[in-house]
Amino acid sequence: MFGNGDGSRASVFRDEFELTVGQRQDHGVKLCPGLEMIERAAYKLHLLTGKGCALSLMVIEAQPDMPTVGIVTLYSSLLTFTLHVHPDRLDYADQVLGACVKKLSGKGKIEDNKATKQIVALLSAPLQKYNDIMTALKLSNYPRVMEYLDIPNTKVMATVIIQSIMKNGTRISTSEKVEALFELIKGLIKDSDGIPKDELDEDDFKEEQNSVARLIQMLYNDDAEEMFKIIDTVRKHILTGGPKRLPFTVPPLVFSSLKLVRQLQGQEENPFGDDASATPKKIFQLLNQTIETLSGVLAPELALQLYLQCAEAANDCDLEPVAYEFFTQAYILYEEEISDSRAQVTAIHLIIGTLQRMHVFGVENRDTLTHKATGYSAKLLKKPDQCRAVYACSHLFWVDDHDNIKDGERVLLCLKRALRIANAAQQMANAARGSTGSVMLFIEILNKYLYFFEKGNLQITVAAIQGLIELIMNEIQSDATTSDPAADAFLASTMRYIEFQKQKGGTVGEKYEAIKVSHTG
């Protein structure tokens, strides 16, 4: 079975043998009587005949009463020796693993702690030798040995495998290899029946899932068809992960998929309609189904963010129906699943920001989505949040690089509505606390007026800006207004900006010349 060894290889084995015996003594492994004698005999036979490994396997197999820890320790020593002496003969290493499987057959999951540590050492040996999980995957008996690990040690071994991939930058570039790899690390990918969920350490769980997420991002193939198969394979595995894992594993899969979409962007679809071909539309369909799983596991905010990311990618591919569908799903989540007031504020600003960057929508679809966004903004719980969201919506009606999206009148309506909300916030503060609070909202709106004034919105007049400045100055001088150093600094900065624009001269200076700057105290 094994070929002849030379002197240097014998020297390697001598070192490995002595190290292995020392390790067993350090760990306090008590083997059956005569076990070390068997190893020494095998070593001598190897020196004499070059067949020490083969004879070792025969000797081990002939020991019916050897304890499990002894069996695994010997096979671990033998595998380490084999990898050093015959690094180019994976079939030899696989025979050692196969012999170990045969010897352990019928024993079920190994529960002895010392024995499981030796199995981890046995499985780690090929990774340490080749620094490449792909080589280990060529060993047909490798996953069969892993089956004997208990649940905690299955996770340990899966983590060792992922760490090896990360450390060595291993490229896993086919769906078949991904399938084999995910079978090996399934202990981290889906719930195990043997461990109650309340016994899982939260920090350990997060670290495990973050490592899986990093692994998903490393899977790549330049060929679009193969990459699509990899994505589909990963998706099949991670969707079995249960509600706690999906928020960790779905996002990296989504971003890998969007990377593929951008790679395919602009390519013509197969005119023959090949069902196997990867196209942006097919990938978006897969993404829609994948993200939907998050809304069912109490992660609606994350699902909404991913829907908007997909909408933006569909926009770049000029797929209006697809982009509209992703926005629709995001809106449904906002209405039905997101009830926390702070989460609503974050979500509405994400919606507004994404919608502002969309150019693919026709007039009807854009108006529908914009109307819904402004409606959501005005219904936020707190008046200041309402005000900021409403004035943010003004940007939906005026986009610099799109001449067909410059509706000055609707911009002004948004800003006036924001002013009314800011005024209502002042009145509510006065009724509740006896003071109107800060004028910060008014100053923020003033800056929006100045932005659109400078951009050439004819609805924003000097008179409107001047009136707003006077309103702010009156509020600041009122006894009912609460002192706010941040607001004072912001207003002073705004006034300096107006002065700076005046001094520029030319067209800009002429625009600002008529605005009279006021200074506080």
XYZ file of C-alpha atoms in Angstrom:
521
model
C 0.000 0.000 0.000
C 2.655 2.517 0.991
C 5.976 2.875 -0.863
C 9.549 2.640 0.466
C 10.840 5.445 2.695
C 14.320 6.913 2.674
C 16.447 8.001 5.607
C 15.175 11.571 5.667
C 11.598 10.399 5.785
C 12.447 7.982 8.564
C 13.956 10.890 10.460
C 10.743 12.835 9.988
C 8.746 9.926 11.338
C 11.057 9.563 14.336
C 10.459 13.220 15.213
C 6.723 12.946 14.658
C 6.560 9.705 16.661
C 8.398 11.136 19.636
C 6.273 14.302 19.515
C 3.048 12.312 19.400
C 4.009 10.195 22.402
C 4.927 13.351 24.295
C 1.598 14.968 23.415
C -0.297 11.972 24.709
C 1.622 12.073 27.950
C 1.023 15.819 28.269
C -2.710 15.345 27.826
C -2.748 12.410 30.232
C -4.074 9.988 27.603
C -3.942 6.517 29.121
C -3.860 3.967 26.310
C -4.307 0.233 26.463
C -1.255 -1.856 27.480
C 1.228 -2.365 24.680
C -0.060 0.461 22.485
C 3.219 2.363 22.425
C 4.958 -0.917 21.759
C 2.780 -1.294 18.650
C 3.799 2.142 17.442
C 7.476 1.453 18.017
C 7.214 -1.852 16.176
C 5.541 -0.160 13.240
C 8.276 2.470 13.219
C 10.998 -0.196 13.098
C 9.168 -2.065 10.336
C 9.016 1.146 8.349
C 12.765 1.535 8.641
C 13.337 -2.070 7.555
C 10.674 -2.520 4.884
C 9.229 0.894 4.077
C 5.772 -0.498 4.930
C 5.388 0.726 8.475
C 2.173 2.634 7.702
C 0.459 -0.342 6.108
C 1.541 -2.628 8.917
C 0.434 -0.042 11.473
C -3.054 -0.059 9.997
C -3.133 -3.842 10.191
C -1.913 -3.848 13.776
C -4.449 -1.208 14.870
C -7.306 -3.034 13.155
C -6.291 -6.212 14.999
C -6.892 -4.591 18.420
C -10.605 -5.202 19.204
C -10.463 -3.900 22.768
C -8.536 -0.687 22.156
C -10.294 2.320 23.766
C -11.678 4.976 21.439
C -9.187 7.623 22.529
C -6.366 5.191 21.754
C -7.747 4.398 18.317
C -8.121 8.013 17.299
C -4.756 9.033 18.756
C -2.968 6.344 16.775
C -4.728 7.225 13.538
C -3.935 10.886 14.130
C -0.240 10.024 14.578
C -0.302 7.795 11.526
C -1.975 10.422 9.351
C 0.531 13.087 10.400
C 3.362 10.698 9.522
C 1.787 9.782 6.182
C 1.321 13.433 5.194
C 5.004 14.115 5.896
C 6.393 11.024 4.190
C 3.978 10.894 1.234
C 2.638 14.453 0.781
C 1.876 13.812 -2.881
C -0.181 10.662 -2.224
C -3.596 11.753 -1.016
C -4.858 8.216 -1.496
C -2.592 7.080 1.350
C -3.995 9.755 3.662
C -7.529 8.819 2.623
C -6.837 5.169 3.453
C -5.799 6.152 6.974
C -9.015 8.157 7.397
C -11.029 5.283 5.944
C -9.442 2.816 8.342
C -10.319 5.144 11.225
C -13.943 5.298 10.058
C -14.063 1.503 9.845
C -12.634 1.129 13.345
C -15.123 3.639 14.791
C -18.150 2.197 12.975
C -21.039 1.414 15.252
C -19.804 3.680 18.043
C -22.086 6.623 17.161
C -21.139 10.168 18.182
C -17.962 10.157 20.271
C -18.659 11.797 23.619
C -15.293 11.233 25.296
C -13.720 14.691 25.474
C -10.138 13.482 24.967
C -11.180 11.352 22.005
C -13.039 14.208 20.290
C -10.000 16.457 20.708
C -7.932 13.818 18.936
C -10.501 13.646 16.099
C -10.204 17.427 15.704
C -6.408 17.001 15.594
C -6.792 14.208 13.027
C -9.001 16.368 10.792
C -6.778 19.424 11.254
C -3.662 17.611 10.039
C -4.413 17.903 6.275
C -5.314 21.594 6.699
C -2.039 22.294 8.476
C -0.036 20.349 5.913
C -1.536 21.737 2.712
C -2.991 25.071 3.922
C -5.831 24.385 1.537
C -9.308 23.080 2.333
C -9.661 22.110 -1.331
C -7.062 19.390 -0.821
C -8.918 18.090 2.225
C -12.148 18.006 0.213
C -10.472 15.519 -2.150
C -10.286 13.042 0.748
C -13.521 11.071 0.460
C -13.316 9.827 4.052
C -12.740 13.286 5.546
C -16.457 14.123 6.013
C -17.118 10.567 7.221
C -14.699 11.088 10.121
C -16.428 14.390 10.979
C -19.695 12.497 11.451
C -18.300 11.048 14.686
C -17.839 14.445 16.316
C -20.439 15.600 18.816
C -22.278 18.874 18.161
C -19.922 21.276 19.995
C -16.834 19.783 18.358
C -18.499 19.755 14.943
C -18.724 23.537 15.373
C -15.111 23.710 16.519
C -13.967 21.812 13.427
C -16.134 23.966 11.150
C -14.548 27.077 12.662
C -11.060 25.608 12.126
C -11.930 25.020 8.447
C -13.226 28.572 7.949
C -10.186 30.045 9.710
C -7.924 28.042 7.402
C -9.750 29.438 4.362
C -9.479 32.999 5.682
C -5.816 32.694 6.648
C -4.745 31.232 3.311
C -7.137 33.172 1.083
C -8.368 29.934 -0.431
C -10.457 30.437 -3.545
C -13.526 28.214 -3.703
C -14.874 28.740 -7.174
C -17.302 25.977 -8.158
C -20.739 25.081 -6.889
C -19.643 21.471 -6.339
C -16.826 22.559 -4.018
C -19.161 24.958 -2.218
C -21.645 22.130 -1.723
C -18.948 19.890 -0.233
C -17.624 22.702 1.962
C -21.026 23.653 3.339
C -21.688 20.026 4.185
C -18.519 20.092 6.293
C -19.456 23.296 8.134
C -23.175 22.548 8.478
C -22.744 22.649 12.261
C -22.510 26.441 11.970
C -25.156 26.835 9.294
C -28.229 25.224 10.807
C -29.617 24.452 14.234
C -28.618 21.194 15.866
C -31.340 19.164 17.518
C -29.056 18.170 20.361
C -28.530 21.652 21.835
C -31.368 23.653 23.401
C -31.489 27.162 21.937
C -31.290 28.805 25.361
C -27.911 27.121 26.009
C -26.215 28.865 23.079
C -23.794 31.596 24.160
C -24.855 34.772 22.349
C -21.342 36.138 21.786
C -20.051 32.790 20.506
C -23.063 32.495 18.220
C -22.477 35.951 16.715
C -18.807 35.216 16.171
C -19.651 31.935 14.440
C -22.205 33.536 12.147
C -19.927 36.460 11.310
C -17.290 33.952 10.212
C -19.850 32.246 7.962
C -20.803 35.659 6.538
C -17.153 36.405 5.736
C -16.827 33.004 4.078
C -19.836 33.691 1.830
C -18.214 36.912 0.632
C -15.055 35.005 -0.365
C -16.879 32.651 -2.755
C -16.326 33.881 -6.289
C -15.982 32.836 -9.905
C -15.375 35.110 -12.891
C -17.763 33.006 -14.936
C -21.277 34.384 -14.410
C -23.009 31.040 -14.922
C -20.870 29.293 -12.323
C -21.193 32.195 -9.896
C -24.980 32.001 -10.215
C -24.781 28.279 -9.333
C -22.605 29.114 -6.309
C -25.153 31.692 -5.124
C -27.985 29.203 -5.548
C -26.037 26.541 -3.621
C -25.262 28.902 -0.738
C -28.884 30.057 -0.655
C -30.121 26.472 -0.370
C -27.927 25.904 2.679
C -28.386 29.177 4.558
C -32.183 29.150 4.282
C -32.151 26.075 6.545
C -30.361 28.120 9.207
C -33.333 29.216 11.248
C -34.485 32.702 12.261
C -31.428 33.650 14.323
C -28.913 32.922 11.552
C -30.645 34.530 8.571
C -29.906 38.159 9.580
C -26.190 37.255 9.508
C -26.073 35.095 6.373
C -28.632 36.658 4.012
C -26.948 40.103 3.642
C -23.578 38.786 2.349
C -25.433 36.544 -0.099
C -27.484 39.521 -1.303
C -24.386 41.655 -1.862
C -22.590 38.816 -3.671
C -25.643 38.529 -5.901
C -25.719 42.282 -6.556
C -22.038 42.136 -7.465
C -22.941 39.544 -10.099
C -25.802 41.748 -11.318
C -23.402 44.641 -11.882
C -21.039 42.283 -13.699
C -23.881 41.344 -16.058
C -25.148 44.913 -16.353
C -25.514 45.967 -19.956
C -25.118 42.457 -21.366
C -27.838 41.278 -23.701
C -29.953 38.384 -22.556
C -29.740 35.066 -24.355
C -32.128 35.405 -27.314
C -32.895 31.680 -27.152
C -34.127 31.982 -23.553
C -31.746 29.438 -22.078
C -33.206 28.574 -18.659
C -29.739 27.923 -17.241
C -28.308 31.300 -18.161
C -27.713 33.902 -15.452
C -29.500 37.193 -16.124
C -30.151 40.202 -13.889
C -33.881 39.441 -13.930
C -33.354 35.895 -12.667
C -30.976 37.050 -9.981
C -33.452 39.722 -8.839
C -36.200 37.102 -8.648
C -33.953 34.961 -6.447
C -33.115 37.994 -4.297
C -36.769 38.898 -3.824
C -37.527 35.409 -2.523
C -34.412 35.397 -0.314
C -34.993 38.772 1.330
C -38.615 37.863 1.979
C -37.408 35.279 4.514
C -36.054 38.092 6.721
C -39.433 39.774 7.119
C -40.700 36.512 8.575
C -37.951 36.278 11.202
C -38.497 39.628 12.902
C -35.845 41.494 10.885
C -38.015 43.892 8.848
C -35.600 46.845 9.094
C -32.795 44.762 7.589
C -35.121 43.401 4.893
C -36.186 46.951 3.996
C -32.566 48.059 3.614
C -31.819 45.108 1.329
C -34.932 45.720 -0.785
C -33.760 49.305 -1.331
C -30.265 48.132 -2.259
C -31.811 45.820 -4.849
C -34.045 48.615 -6.141
C -30.996 50.790 -6.738
C -29.235 47.954 -8.575
C -32.343 47.400 -10.731
C -32.334 51.137 -11.441
C -28.751 50.865 -12.744
C -29.882 47.997 -15.005
C -32.823 50.086 -16.324
C -35.328 47.526 -15.068
C -38.206 49.770 -13.997
C -40.752 47.017 -13.130
C -38.171 45.216 -10.976
C -37.121 48.405 -9.186
C -40.764 49.316 -8.552
C -41.449 45.869 -7.101
C -38.560 46.184 -4.648
C -39.814 49.606 -3.560
C -43.296 48.168 -3.155
C -41.948 45.429 -0.876
C -40.029 48.026 1.146
C -43.188 50.125 1.564
C -45.222 47.093 2.637
C -42.646 46.316 5.302
C -42.671 49.927 6.484
C -46.446 49.954 6.814
C -46.978 46.499 8.282
C -43.847 45.506 10.191
C -41.913 48.585 11.367
C -43.678 50.115 14.353
C -40.800 51.458 16.475
C -40.675 55.244 16.076
C -36.870 55.450 15.813
C -36.788 52.607 13.298
C -39.449 54.431 11.264
C -37.311 57.590 11.169
C -34.287 55.642 9.943
C -36.375 53.759 7.385
C -38.074 56.832 5.912
C -34.744 58.611 5.402
C -33.371 55.490 3.680
C -36.439 55.442 1.429
C -36.112 59.142 0.588
C -32.381 58.900 -0.092
C -32.763 55.870 -2.364
C -35.753 57.277 -4.237
C -33.865 60.512 -4.876
C -31.157 58.554 -6.744
C -33.616 56.658 -8.956
C -33.803 57.702 -12.599
C -35.535 54.684 -14.113
C -39.097 55.523 -13.057
C -41.620 57.074 -15.356
C -43.786 59.984 -14.184
C -46.622 57.819 -12.868
C -44.502 55.378 -10.850
C -42.286 58.121 -9.444
C -45.288 60.215 -8.387
C -46.848 57.225 -6.649
C -43.692 56.397 -4.694
C -42.956 60.040 -3.882
C -46.496 60.659 -2.648
C -46.255 57.644 -0.320
C -42.873 58.790 1.029
C -44.127 62.291 1.838
C -47.188 60.780 3.479
C -45.050 58.537 5.696
C -42.889 61.535 6.628
C -45.833 63.598 7.840
C -47.097 60.724 10.022
C -43.981 60.157 12.120
C -44.621 60.276 15.846
C -42.505 63.278 16.880
C -42.946 66.696 15.288
C -39.190 67.348 14.837
C -38.855 63.991 13.052
C -41.848 64.876 10.884
C -40.319 68.245 10.000
C -36.921 66.832 9.011
C -38.407 64.034 6.939
C -40.795 66.392 5.129
C -38.086 68.890 4.184
C -35.898 65.956 3.063
C -38.713 65.010 0.674
C -38.181 68.330 -1.127
C -35.166 66.708 -2.813
C -37.475 64.179 -4.462
C -38.872 66.992 -6.618
C -35.558 68.568 -7.615
C -32.688 66.401 -8.819
C -29.678 68.259 -10.208
C -28.704 65.909 -13.024
C -32.278 65.283 -14.230
C -33.955 68.173 -16.014
C -37.286 66.354 -15.980
C -37.238 66.207 -12.163
C -37.257 69.907 -11.280
C -40.631 70.816 -9.853
C -39.980 74.071 -8.002
C -43.572 74.490 -6.874
C -43.697 71.113 -5.119
C -40.319 71.822 -3.521
C -41.781 75.010 -2.051
C -44.874 73.146 -0.849
C -42.635 70.666 1.030
C -40.650 73.455 2.663
C -43.779 75.379 3.656
C -45.246 72.214 5.126
C -42.026 71.672 7.086
C -42.294 75.240 8.396
C -45.842 74.640 9.607
C -44.723 71.476 11.394
C -41.781 73.332 12.981
C -44.147 76.041 14.174
C -46.510 73.409 15.598
C -43.543 71.826 17.402
C -42.757 75.229 18.962
C -46.352 75.673 20.136
C -46.499 72.159 21.619
C -43.240 72.775 23.479
C -44.610 76.060 24.830
C -47.819 74.402 26.022
C -45.984 71.500 27.662
C -42.940 73.217 29.169
C -43.675 76.930 29.146
C -40.967 77.609 26.556
C -40.894 77.174 22.782
C -37.588 75.353 22.759
C -34.876 75.703 20.169
C -35.131 77.416 16.767
C -32.903 74.718 15.240
C -35.625 73.397 12.917
C -36.202 76.852 11.438
C -32.475 77.271 10.760
C -32.342 73.847 9.081
C -35.257 74.827 6.828
C -33.555 78.141 6.034
C -30.568 76.202 4.753
C -32.879 74.193 2.484
C -34.309 77.446 1.140
C -30.802 78.691 0.404
C -29.865 75.401 -1.320
C -32.779 75.493 -3.767
C -32.431 79.269 -4.221
C -28.846 78.746 -5.331
C -29.856 75.830 -7.601
C -32.138 78.140 -9.556
C -35.565 77.241 -8.193
C -37.569 80.340 -9.105
C -40.232 79.536 -6.496
C -37.709 80.248 -3.746
C -37.580 84.056 -3.644
C -35.465 86.575 -1.789
C -38.614 87.706 0.017
C -39.275 84.176 1.290
C -35.698 83.816 2.544
C -35.756 87.254 4.139
C -39.043 86.513 5.862
C -37.633 83.277 7.289
C -34.514 85.041 8.588
C -36.670 87.642 10.335
C -38.847 84.893 11.827
C -35.749 83.169 13.246
C -34.388 86.440 14.692
C -37.738 87.221 16.340
C -37.893 83.739 17.847
C -34.352 84.016 19.220
C -35.099 87.368 20.819
C -38.305 86.095 22.382
C -38.247 85.451 26.128
C -40.080 82.159 25.557
C -37.272 80.679 23.432
C -34.826 78.334 25.133
C -31.169 79.245 24.647
C -29.377 76.779 22.378
C -25.647 77.353 21.720
C -25.681 74.813 18.863
C -28.513 76.679 17.132
C -26.744 80.013 17.657
C -23.564 78.632 16.094
C -25.487 77.130 13.168
C -27.269 80.424 12.484
C -24.007 82.394 12.655
C -22.431 79.966 10.190
C -25.425 80.332 7.859
C -25.148 84.137 7.943
C -21.429 83.931 7.181
C -22.211 81.714 4.201
C -24.647 84.299 2.800
C -22.003 87.021 3.219
C -19.426 84.811 1.500
C -21.742 84.218 -1.469
C -22.343 87.965 -1.757
C -18.613 88.620 -1.965
C -18.164 86.132 -4.805
C -19.521 88.637 -7.290
C -20.864 87.615 -10.668
C -24.194 85.803 -11.003
C -24.003 84.203 -7.550
C -23.186 87.528 -5.864
C -26.093 89.207 -7.628
C -28.509 86.509 -6.428
C -27.492 86.946 -2.799
C -27.035 90.716 -2.840
C -30.654 91.484 -1.964
C -30.643 89.237 1.133
C -30.067 91.244 4.304
C -28.005 89.406 6.881
C -28.974 89.675 10.543
C -26.705 88.927 13.464
C -27.697 87.784 16.937
C -26.995 89.734 20.117
